[in-house]
Coordinates of C-alpha atoms in Angstrom, one line a residue:
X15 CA 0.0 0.0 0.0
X16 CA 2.4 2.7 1.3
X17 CA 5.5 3.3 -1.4
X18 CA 9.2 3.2 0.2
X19 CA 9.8 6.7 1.2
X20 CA 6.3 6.7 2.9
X21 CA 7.2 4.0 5.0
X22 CA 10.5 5.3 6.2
X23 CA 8.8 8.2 7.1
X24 CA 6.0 6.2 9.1
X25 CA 8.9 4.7 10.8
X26 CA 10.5 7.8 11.5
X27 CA 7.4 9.5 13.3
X28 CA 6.3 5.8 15.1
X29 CA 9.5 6.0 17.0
X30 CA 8.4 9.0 19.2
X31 CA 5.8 6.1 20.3
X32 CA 6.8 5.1 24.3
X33 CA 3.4 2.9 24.8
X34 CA 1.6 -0.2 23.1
X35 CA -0.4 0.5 20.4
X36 CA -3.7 -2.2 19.6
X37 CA -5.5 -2.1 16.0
X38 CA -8.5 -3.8 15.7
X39 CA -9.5 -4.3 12.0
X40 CA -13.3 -4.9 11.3
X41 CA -13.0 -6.4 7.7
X42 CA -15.0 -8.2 5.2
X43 CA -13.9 -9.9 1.6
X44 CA -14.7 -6.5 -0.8
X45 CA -11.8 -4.6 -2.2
X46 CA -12.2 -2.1 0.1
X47 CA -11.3 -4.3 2.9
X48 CA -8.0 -5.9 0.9
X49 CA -6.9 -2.0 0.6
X50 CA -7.5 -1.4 4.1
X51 CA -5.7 -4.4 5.7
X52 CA -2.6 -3.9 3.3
X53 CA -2.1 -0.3 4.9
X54 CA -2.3 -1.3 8.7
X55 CA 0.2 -4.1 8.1
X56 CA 2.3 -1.6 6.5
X57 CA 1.0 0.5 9.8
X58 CA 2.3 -2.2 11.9
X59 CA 5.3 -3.6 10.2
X60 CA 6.8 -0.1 11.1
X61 CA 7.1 -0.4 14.5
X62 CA 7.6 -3.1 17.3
X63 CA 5.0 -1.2 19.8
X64 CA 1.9 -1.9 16.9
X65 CA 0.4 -4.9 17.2
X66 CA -2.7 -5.9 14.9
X67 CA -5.9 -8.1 14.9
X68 CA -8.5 -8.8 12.1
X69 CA -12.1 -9.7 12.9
X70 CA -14.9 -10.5 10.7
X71 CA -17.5 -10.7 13.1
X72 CA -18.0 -7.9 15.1
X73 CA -21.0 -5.0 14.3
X74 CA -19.0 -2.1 13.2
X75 CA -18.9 -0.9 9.6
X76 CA -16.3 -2.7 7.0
X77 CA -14.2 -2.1 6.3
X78 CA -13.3 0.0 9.8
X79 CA -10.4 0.3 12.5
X80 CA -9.8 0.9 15.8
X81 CA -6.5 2.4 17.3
X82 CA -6.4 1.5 21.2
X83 CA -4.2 1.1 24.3
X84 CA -4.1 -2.2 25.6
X85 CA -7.6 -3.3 27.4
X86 CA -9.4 0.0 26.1
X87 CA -11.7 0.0 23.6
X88 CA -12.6 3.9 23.2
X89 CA -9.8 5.0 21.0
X90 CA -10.4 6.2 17.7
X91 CA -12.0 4.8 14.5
X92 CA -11.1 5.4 10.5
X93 CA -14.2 3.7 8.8
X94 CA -12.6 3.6 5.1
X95 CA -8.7 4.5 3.9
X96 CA -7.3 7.2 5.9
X97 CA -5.3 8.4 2.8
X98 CA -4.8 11.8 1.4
X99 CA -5.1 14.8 3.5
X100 CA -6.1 12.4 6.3
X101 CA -2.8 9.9 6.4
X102 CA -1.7 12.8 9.5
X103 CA -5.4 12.1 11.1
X104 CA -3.9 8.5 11.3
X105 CA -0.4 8.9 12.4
X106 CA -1.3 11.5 14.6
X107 CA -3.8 8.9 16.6
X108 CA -0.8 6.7 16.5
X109 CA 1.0 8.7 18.5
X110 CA -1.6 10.3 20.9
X111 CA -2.2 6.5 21.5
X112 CA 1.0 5.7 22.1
X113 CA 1.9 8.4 24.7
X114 CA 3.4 10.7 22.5
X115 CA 1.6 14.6 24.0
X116 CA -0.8 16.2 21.6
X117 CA 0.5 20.1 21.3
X118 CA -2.8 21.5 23.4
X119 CA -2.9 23.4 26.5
X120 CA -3.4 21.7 29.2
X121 CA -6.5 23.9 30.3
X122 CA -7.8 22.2 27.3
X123 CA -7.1 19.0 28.0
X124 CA -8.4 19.2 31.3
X125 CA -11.7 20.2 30.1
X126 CA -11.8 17.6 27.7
X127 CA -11.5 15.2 30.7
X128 CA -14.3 16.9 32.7
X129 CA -16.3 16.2 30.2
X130 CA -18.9 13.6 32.2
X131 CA -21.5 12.2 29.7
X132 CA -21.2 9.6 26.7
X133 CA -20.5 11.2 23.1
X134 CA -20.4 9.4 20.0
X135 CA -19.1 11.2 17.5
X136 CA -19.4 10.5 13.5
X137 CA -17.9 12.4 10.8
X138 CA -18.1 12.4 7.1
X139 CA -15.0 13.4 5.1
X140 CA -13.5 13.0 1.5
X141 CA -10.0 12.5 1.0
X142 CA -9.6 15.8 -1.2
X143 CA -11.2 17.8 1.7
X144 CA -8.3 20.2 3.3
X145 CA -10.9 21.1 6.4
X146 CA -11.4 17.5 7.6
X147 CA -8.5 16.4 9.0
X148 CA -8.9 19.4 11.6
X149 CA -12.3 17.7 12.6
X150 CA -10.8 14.7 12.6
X151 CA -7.9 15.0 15.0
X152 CA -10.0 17.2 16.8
X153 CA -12.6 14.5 17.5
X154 CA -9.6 12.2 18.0
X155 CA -7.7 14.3 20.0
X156 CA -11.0 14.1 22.5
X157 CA -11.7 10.2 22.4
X158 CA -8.1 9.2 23.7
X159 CA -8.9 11.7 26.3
X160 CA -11.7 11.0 27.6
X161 CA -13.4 7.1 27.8
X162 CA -16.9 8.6 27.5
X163 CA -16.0 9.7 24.0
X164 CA -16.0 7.8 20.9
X165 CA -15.7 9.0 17.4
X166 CA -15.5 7.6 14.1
X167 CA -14.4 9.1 10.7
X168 CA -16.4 7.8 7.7
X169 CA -14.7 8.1 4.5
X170 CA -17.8 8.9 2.4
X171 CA -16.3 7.5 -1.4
X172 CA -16.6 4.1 0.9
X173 CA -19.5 4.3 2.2
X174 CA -21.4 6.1 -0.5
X175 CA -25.0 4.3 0.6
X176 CA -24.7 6.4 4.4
X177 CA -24.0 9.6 1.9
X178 CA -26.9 9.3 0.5
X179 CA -29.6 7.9 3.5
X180 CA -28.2 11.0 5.7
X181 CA -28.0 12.9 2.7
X182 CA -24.9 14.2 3.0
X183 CA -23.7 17.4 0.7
X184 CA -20.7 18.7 2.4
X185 CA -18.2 17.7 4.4
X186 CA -16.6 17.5 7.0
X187 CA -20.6 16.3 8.5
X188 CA -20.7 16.1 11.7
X189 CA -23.3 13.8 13.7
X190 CA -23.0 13.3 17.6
X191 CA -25.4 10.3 19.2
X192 CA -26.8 10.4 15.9
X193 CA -27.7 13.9 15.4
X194 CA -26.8 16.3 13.1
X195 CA -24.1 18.2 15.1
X196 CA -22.5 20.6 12.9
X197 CA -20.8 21.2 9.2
X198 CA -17.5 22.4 7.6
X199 CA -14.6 23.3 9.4
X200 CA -14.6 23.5 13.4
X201 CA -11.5 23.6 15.5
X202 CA -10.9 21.7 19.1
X203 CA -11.6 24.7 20.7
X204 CA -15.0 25.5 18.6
X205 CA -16.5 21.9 19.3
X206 CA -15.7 22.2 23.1
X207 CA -17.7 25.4 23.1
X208 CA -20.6 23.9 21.4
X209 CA -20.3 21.1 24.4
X210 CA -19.5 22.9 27.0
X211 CA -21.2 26.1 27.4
X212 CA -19.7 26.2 30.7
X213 CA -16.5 26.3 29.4
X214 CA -17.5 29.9 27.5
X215 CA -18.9 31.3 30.1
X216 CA -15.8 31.0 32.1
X217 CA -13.7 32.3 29.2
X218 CA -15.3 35.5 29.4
X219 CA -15.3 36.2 32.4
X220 CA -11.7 35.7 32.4
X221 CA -11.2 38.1 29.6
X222 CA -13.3 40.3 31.2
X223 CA -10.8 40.7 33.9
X224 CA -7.5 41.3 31.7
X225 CA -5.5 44.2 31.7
X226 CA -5.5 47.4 28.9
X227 CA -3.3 46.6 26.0
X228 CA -1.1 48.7 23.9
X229 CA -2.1 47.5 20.9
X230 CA -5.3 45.2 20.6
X231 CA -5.8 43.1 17.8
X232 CA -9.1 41.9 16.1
X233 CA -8.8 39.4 13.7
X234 CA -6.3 36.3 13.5
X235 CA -5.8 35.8 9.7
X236 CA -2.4 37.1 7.8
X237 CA -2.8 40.4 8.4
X238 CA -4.1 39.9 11.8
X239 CA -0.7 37.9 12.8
X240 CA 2.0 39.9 10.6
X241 CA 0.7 42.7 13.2
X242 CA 0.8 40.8 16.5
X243 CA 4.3 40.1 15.5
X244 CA 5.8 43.5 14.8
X245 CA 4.0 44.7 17.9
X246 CA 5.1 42.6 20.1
X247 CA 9.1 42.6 18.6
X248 CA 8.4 46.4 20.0
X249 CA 8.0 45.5 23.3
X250 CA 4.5 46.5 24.1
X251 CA 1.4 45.0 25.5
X252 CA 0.1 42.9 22.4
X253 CA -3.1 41.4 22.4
X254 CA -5.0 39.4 19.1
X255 CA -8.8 38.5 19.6
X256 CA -9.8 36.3 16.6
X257 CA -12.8 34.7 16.1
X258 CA -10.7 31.6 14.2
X259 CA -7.3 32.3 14.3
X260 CA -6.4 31.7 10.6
X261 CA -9.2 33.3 9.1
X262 CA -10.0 32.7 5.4
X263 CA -6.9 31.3 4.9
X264 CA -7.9 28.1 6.3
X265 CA -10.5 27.8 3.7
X266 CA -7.7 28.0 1.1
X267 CA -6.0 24.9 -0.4
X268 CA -3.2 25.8 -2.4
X269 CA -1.0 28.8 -1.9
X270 CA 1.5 29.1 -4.5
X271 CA 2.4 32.8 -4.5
X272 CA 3.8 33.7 -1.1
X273 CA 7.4 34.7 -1.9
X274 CA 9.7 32.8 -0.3
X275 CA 7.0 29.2 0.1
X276 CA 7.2 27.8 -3.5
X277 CA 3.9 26.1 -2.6
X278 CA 1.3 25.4 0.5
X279 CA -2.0 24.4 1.8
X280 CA -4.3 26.9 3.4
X281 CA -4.4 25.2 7.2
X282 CA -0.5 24.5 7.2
X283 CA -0.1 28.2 6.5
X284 CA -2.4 29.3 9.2
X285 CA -0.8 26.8 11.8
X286 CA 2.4 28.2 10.7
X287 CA 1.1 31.7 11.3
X288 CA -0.4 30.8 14.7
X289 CA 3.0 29.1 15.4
X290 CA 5.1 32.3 14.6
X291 CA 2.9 34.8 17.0
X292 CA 2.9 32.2 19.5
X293 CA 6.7 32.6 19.7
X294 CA 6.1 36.5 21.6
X295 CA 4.6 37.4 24.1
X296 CA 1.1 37.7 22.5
X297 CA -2.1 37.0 24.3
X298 CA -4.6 34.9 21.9
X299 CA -7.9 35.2 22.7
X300 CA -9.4 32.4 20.1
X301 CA -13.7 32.1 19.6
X302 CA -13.7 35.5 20.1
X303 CA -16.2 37.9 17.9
X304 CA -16.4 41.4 17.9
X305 CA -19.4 42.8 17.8
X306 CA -18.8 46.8 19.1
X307 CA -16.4 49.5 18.8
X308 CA -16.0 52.3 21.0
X309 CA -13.5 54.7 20.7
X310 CA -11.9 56.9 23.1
X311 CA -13.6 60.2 24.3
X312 CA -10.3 62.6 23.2
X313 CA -9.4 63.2 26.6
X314 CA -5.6 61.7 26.2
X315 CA -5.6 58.8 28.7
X316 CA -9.1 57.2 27.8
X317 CA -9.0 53.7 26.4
X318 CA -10.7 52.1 23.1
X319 CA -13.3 49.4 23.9
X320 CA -14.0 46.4 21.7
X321 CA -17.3 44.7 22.9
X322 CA -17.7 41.0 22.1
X323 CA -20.2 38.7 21.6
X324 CA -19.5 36.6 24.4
X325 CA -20.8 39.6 26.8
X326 CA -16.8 40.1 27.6
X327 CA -15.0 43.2 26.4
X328 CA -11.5 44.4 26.0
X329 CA -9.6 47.7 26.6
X330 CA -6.4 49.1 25.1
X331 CA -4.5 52.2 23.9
X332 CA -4.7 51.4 20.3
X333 CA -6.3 49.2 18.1
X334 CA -5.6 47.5 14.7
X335 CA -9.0 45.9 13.3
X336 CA -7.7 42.8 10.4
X337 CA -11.3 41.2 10.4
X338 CA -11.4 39.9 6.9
X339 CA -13.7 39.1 4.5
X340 CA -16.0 35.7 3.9
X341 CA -17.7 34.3 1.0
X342 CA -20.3 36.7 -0.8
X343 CA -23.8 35.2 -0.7
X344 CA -25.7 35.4 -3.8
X345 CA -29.4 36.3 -1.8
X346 CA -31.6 34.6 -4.1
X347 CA -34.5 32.4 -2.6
X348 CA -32.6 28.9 -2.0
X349 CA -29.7 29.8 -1.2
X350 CA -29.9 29.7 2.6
X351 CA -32.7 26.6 2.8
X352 CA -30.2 24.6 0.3
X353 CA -26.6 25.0 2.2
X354 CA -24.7 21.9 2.8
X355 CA -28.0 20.4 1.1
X356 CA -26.5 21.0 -2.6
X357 CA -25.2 24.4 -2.0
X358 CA -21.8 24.6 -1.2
X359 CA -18.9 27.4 -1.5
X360 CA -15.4 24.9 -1.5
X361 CA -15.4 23.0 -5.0
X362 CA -12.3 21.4 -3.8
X363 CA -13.8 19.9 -0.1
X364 CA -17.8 18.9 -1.1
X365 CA -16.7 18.4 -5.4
X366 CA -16.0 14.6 -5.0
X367 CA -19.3 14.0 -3.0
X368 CA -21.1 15.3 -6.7
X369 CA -19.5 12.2 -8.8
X370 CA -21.1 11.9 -11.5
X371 CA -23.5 14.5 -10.6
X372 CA -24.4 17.4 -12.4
X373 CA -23.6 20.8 -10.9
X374 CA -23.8 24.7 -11.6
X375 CA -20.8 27.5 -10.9
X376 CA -22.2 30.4 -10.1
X377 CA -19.2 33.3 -11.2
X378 CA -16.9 33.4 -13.8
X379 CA -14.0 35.7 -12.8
X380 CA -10.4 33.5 -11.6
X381 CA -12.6 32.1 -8.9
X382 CA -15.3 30.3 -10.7
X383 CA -13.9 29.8 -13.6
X384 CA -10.6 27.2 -11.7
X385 CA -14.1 25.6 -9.9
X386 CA -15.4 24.8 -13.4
X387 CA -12.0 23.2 -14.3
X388 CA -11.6 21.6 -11.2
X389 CA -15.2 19.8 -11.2
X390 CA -15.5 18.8 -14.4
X391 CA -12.7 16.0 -13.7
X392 CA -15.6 14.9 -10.6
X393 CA -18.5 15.4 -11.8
X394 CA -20.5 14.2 -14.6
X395 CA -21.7 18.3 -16.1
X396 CA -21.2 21.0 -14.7
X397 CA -22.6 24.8 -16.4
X398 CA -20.7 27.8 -15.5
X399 CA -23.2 31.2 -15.0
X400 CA -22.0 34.7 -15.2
X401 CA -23.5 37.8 -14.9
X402 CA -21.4 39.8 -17.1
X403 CA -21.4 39.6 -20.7
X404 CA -18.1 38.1 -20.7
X405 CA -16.1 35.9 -18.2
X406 CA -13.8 37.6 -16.6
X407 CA -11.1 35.0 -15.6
X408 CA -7.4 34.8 -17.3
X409 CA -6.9 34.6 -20.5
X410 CA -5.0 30.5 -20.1
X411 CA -8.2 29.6 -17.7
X412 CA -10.9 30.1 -20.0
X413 CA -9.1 28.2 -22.6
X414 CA -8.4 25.5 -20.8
X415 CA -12.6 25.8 -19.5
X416 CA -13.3 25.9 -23.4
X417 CA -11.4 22.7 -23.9
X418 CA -14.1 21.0 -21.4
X419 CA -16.7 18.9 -23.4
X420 CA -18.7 18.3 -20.0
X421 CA -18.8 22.0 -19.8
X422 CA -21.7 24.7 -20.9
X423 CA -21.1 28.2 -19.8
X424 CA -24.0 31.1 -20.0
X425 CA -22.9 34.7 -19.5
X426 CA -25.2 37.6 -19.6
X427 CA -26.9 35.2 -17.3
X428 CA -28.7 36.3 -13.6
X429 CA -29.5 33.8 -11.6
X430 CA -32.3 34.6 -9.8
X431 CA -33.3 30.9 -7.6
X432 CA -32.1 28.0 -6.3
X433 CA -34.8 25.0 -6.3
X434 CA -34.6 21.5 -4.3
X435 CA -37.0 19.9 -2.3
X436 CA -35.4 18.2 0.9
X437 CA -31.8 19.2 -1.6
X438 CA -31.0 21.0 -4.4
X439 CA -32.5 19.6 -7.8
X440 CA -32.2 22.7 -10.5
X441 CA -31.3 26.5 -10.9
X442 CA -33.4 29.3 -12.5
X443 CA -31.5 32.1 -14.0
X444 CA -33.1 34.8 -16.7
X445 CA -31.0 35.4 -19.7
X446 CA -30.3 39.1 -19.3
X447 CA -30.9 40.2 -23.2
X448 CA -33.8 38.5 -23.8
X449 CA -35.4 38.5 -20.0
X450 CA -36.4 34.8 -20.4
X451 CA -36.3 32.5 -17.6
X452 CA -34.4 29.3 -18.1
X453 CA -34.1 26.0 -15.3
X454 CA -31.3 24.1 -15.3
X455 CA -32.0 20.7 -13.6
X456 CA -28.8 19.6 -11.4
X457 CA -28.0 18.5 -7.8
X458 CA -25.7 20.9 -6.8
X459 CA -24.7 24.6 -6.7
X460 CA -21.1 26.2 -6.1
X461 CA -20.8 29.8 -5.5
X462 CA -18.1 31.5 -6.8
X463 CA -18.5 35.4 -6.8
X464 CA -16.0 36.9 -4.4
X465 CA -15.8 38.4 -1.1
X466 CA -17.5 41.1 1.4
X467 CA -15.6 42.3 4.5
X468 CA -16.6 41.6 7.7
X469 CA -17.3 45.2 9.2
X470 CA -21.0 45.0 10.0
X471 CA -20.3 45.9 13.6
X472 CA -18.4 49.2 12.6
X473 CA -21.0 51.0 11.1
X474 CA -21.6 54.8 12.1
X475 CA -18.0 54.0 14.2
X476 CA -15.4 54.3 11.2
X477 CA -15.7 55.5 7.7
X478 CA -16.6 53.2 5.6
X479 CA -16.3 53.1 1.6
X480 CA -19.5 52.0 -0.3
X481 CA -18.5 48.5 -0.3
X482 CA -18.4 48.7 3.1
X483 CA -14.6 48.4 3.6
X484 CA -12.6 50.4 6.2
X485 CA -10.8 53.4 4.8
X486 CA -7.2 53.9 5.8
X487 CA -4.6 56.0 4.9
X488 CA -1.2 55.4 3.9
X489 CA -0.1 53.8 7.7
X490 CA -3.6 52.0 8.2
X491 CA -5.0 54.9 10.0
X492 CA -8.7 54.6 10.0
X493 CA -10.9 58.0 10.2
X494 CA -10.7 57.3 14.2
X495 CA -7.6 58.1 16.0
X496 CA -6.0 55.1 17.0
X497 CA -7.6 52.9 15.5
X498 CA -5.8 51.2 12.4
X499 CA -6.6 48.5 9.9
X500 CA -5.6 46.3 7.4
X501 CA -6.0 43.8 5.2
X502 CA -8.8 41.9 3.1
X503 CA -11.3 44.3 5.8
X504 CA -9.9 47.5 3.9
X505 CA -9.8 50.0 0.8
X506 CA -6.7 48.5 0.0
X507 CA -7.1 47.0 -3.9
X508 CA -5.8 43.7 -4.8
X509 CA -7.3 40.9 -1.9
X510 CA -3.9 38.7 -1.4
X511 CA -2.2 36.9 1.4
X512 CA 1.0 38.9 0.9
X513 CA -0.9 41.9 0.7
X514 CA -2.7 41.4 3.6
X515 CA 0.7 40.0 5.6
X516 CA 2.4 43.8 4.5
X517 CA -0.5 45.5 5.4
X518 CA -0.7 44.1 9.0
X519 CA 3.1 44.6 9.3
X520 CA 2.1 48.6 8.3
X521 CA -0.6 48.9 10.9
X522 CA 1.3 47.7 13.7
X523 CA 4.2 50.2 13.2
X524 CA 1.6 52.9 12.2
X525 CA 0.0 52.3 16.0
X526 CA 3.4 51.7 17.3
X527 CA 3.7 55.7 16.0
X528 CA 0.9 56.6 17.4
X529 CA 1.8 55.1 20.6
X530 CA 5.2 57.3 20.9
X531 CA 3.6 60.3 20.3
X532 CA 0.4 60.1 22.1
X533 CA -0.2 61.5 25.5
X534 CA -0.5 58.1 27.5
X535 CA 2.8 56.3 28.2
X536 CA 3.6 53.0 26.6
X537 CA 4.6 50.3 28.9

């Protein structure tokens, strides 16, 4: 199963194991199963601590595994081939299960273990999907923590009849005790808090008590961390309060044009960005939305306030405000009723789970059109609908969506609904020059038509341009003093990671000025 190089490497990382490891294959006679067995004796040929049993017998799905310590039975399960982006989902239960430390704080991990009532977890994934494998070792993570929790991740290419009788439309799916728990990305810290609300109550009070800042971050994403780190090389009070530290980013799979990383995925980059503020003396406050701004009075020593949804709020002497952007919605009837029921936003997460399927792309600038390309391999059709007369993408991208024979593309085209029953099953959009109305029967809907900035809760508080970005000035400067931006949030053209990155980088030195010559001392 696992080529030369791959093995070595398995060896390499099994050798931090210091405890016995126990897999218990459930396994029947399909292909699936053959697939399956070859990569745990792979699994267990690379380490003396691994030891391996098949059964044929028992009630869990096949082809399934279970990675335990000796007389335990709780540990996690990989229903299907843990390959792709979730091969680290596997060796990093490995290791958890063999006493190697998961990199968590132990606060966390305490609450994980307080946690006093059975859950049994079940999450869908496919192998191409760059959000799972967060899920995945989150859910993980919790079961070798904690008996009381189980959880079992369900590759859906495997188990394609459970796609369909839960009908299934995105992943990662969550279900807990058989309920539909939640979809799409969620981090450890997110799932705890849908848990334990006891757990985010305590949070805020506890950041309810913390000190003024210096320089107060909102939002976690590049521009949100270059900033933390350049105020905090200054020496001052930093502080970074980020709804999902990351942001956006960790929707992204490839990055190929960051100078200096010849190529990336989206949740290694913000790992490595989280990883890099980590390193100063910066206070991350994660789960942690804004939802107020209120700026100082004038009178030299008062402090800016950011209000949060929690009921918490935070003081400090400046503030930088990086809170990105998110998918635009395109707010035609459907479109909410349908989400993770045929709508979806990530071609490259929810695309294989439409094999064979026909689908619509909604947008046909860079966006859309690389969604097109990218699911016509997948599915069986897929018809690309722009607004605009013409599609705006490069030049070598439409040719390449021209050479498509599964593809039909309509511009000058409005959608104007989304229709589905219990799911998506079609798409009305009117042809703009005539003003006909046209369906387009399919079971699935990908919407591709750019961003809006997330600045809803600064409105009538800083100036805002008709898009409703945050103007700045040449140093980030928003239209109140102290109070600085930048990033994906901002006027500033041209939406990129670096961008974003050398705009946070601005801000913080912009407020670092500001600091210096402002009446209140820095500490």
């Amino acid at each position: 199963m696992l080529d030369d190089a791959t093995k070595a490497q398995l060896q390499s990382y099994l050798e931090r194991a210091s405890q016995p490891i126990e897999i218990v294959a459930s396994l029947d006679d399909s292909e699936a199963s053959g697939e399956v067995l070859s990569l745990l004796k792979d699994v267990a040929a690379s380490s003396p601590l691994v030891t391996l049993t098949e059964s044929r017998d028992d009630p869990h799905r096949k082809p399934s595994f279970s990675i335990n310590r000796p007389g335990e039975n709780h540990g996690p399960r990989f229903a299907g081939l843990p390959m792709g982006h979730e091969f680290t989902s596997l060796i990093l239960a490995l290791l958890q299960i063999g006493g190697y430390p998961p990199k968590v704080e132990q606060e966390v991990l305490e609450q994980i273990r307080a946690l006093d009532r059975d859950l049994d977890f079940e999450v869908y994934v496919s192998l191409t999907c760059h959000n799972c494998p967060d899920v995945v070792q989150a859910l993980n993570l919790m079961a070798v923590q904690n008996p009381r929790i189980k959880t079992t991740m369900i590759e859906g290419g495997t188990f394609q009849d459970e796609i369909k009788e839960r009908e299934i439309m995105g992943v990662p799916t969550v279900f807990l005790n058989g309920t539909m728990f939640g979809n799409g990305r969620m981090s450890l810290e997110e799932i705890l808090a849908k848990i334990d609300t006891s757990g985010t109550e305590r949070e805020a009070k506890k950041i309810d008590a913390k000190d003024p800042f210096d320089v107060l971050i909102v939002g976690g994403g590049p521009a949100g961390a270059a900033a933390a780190v350049y105020a905090a090389r200054k020496g001052i009070r930093t502080g970074v309060a980020s709804e999902r530290f990351g942001g956006q980013v960790l929707d992204t799979l490839g990055i190929e044009n960051f100078i200096s990383i010849k190529e990336t995925e989206g949740p290694k980059f913000a790992h490595a960005l989280e990883e890099h503020v980590r390193n100063y003396d910066v206070d991350i406050m994660n789960l942690q939305r804004a939802k107020a701004l209120v700026p100082h009075s004038g009178a030299g020593k008062d402090l800016i306030e950011v209000q949060l949804e929690s009921g918490a709020s935070l003081k400090s002497k400046s503030v930088i405000i990086s809170t990105g952007a998110r998918w635009r919605n395109i707010n035609v009837p459907g479109e909410q009723e349908f989400k993770n029921k045929g709508v979806a936003y990530c071609p490259h997460c929810d695309g294989p789970l439409f094999k064979g399927k026909r689908v619509a792309v909604i947008g046909g600038g860079n966006s859309g059109v690389e969604a097109a390309i990218d699911l016509a391999g997948i599915v069986g059709h897929v018809t690309l609908i722009e607004y605009d007369t013409a599609l705006r993408a490069d030049a070598v991208l439409q040719n390449k969506l021209k050479s498509l024979a599964n593809v039909d593309v309509f511009t000058n085209a409005q959608t104007t609904e989304i229709t589905g029953d219990q799911k998506v099953t079609g798409l009305v959009y009117k042809d703009r020059a005539s003003g006909e109305l046209k369906t387009v029967a399919l079971e699935g809907v990908f919407i591709q038509i750019g961003l809006v900035p997330n600045t809803d809760w600064l409105k009538g508080v800083v100036e805002l341009s008709k898009h409703g970005e945050i103007i700045v000035d040449a140093r980030g400067q928003t239209s109140v003093p102290g109070v600085f931006a930048a990033g994906d949030a901002t006027t500033v053209p041209f939406k990129q990671i670096i961008i974003a990155a050398g705009d946070g980088a601005k801000a913080a030195l912009g407020a670092f000025d500001y600091l210096i010559r402002s009446p209140a001392t820095v500490h």
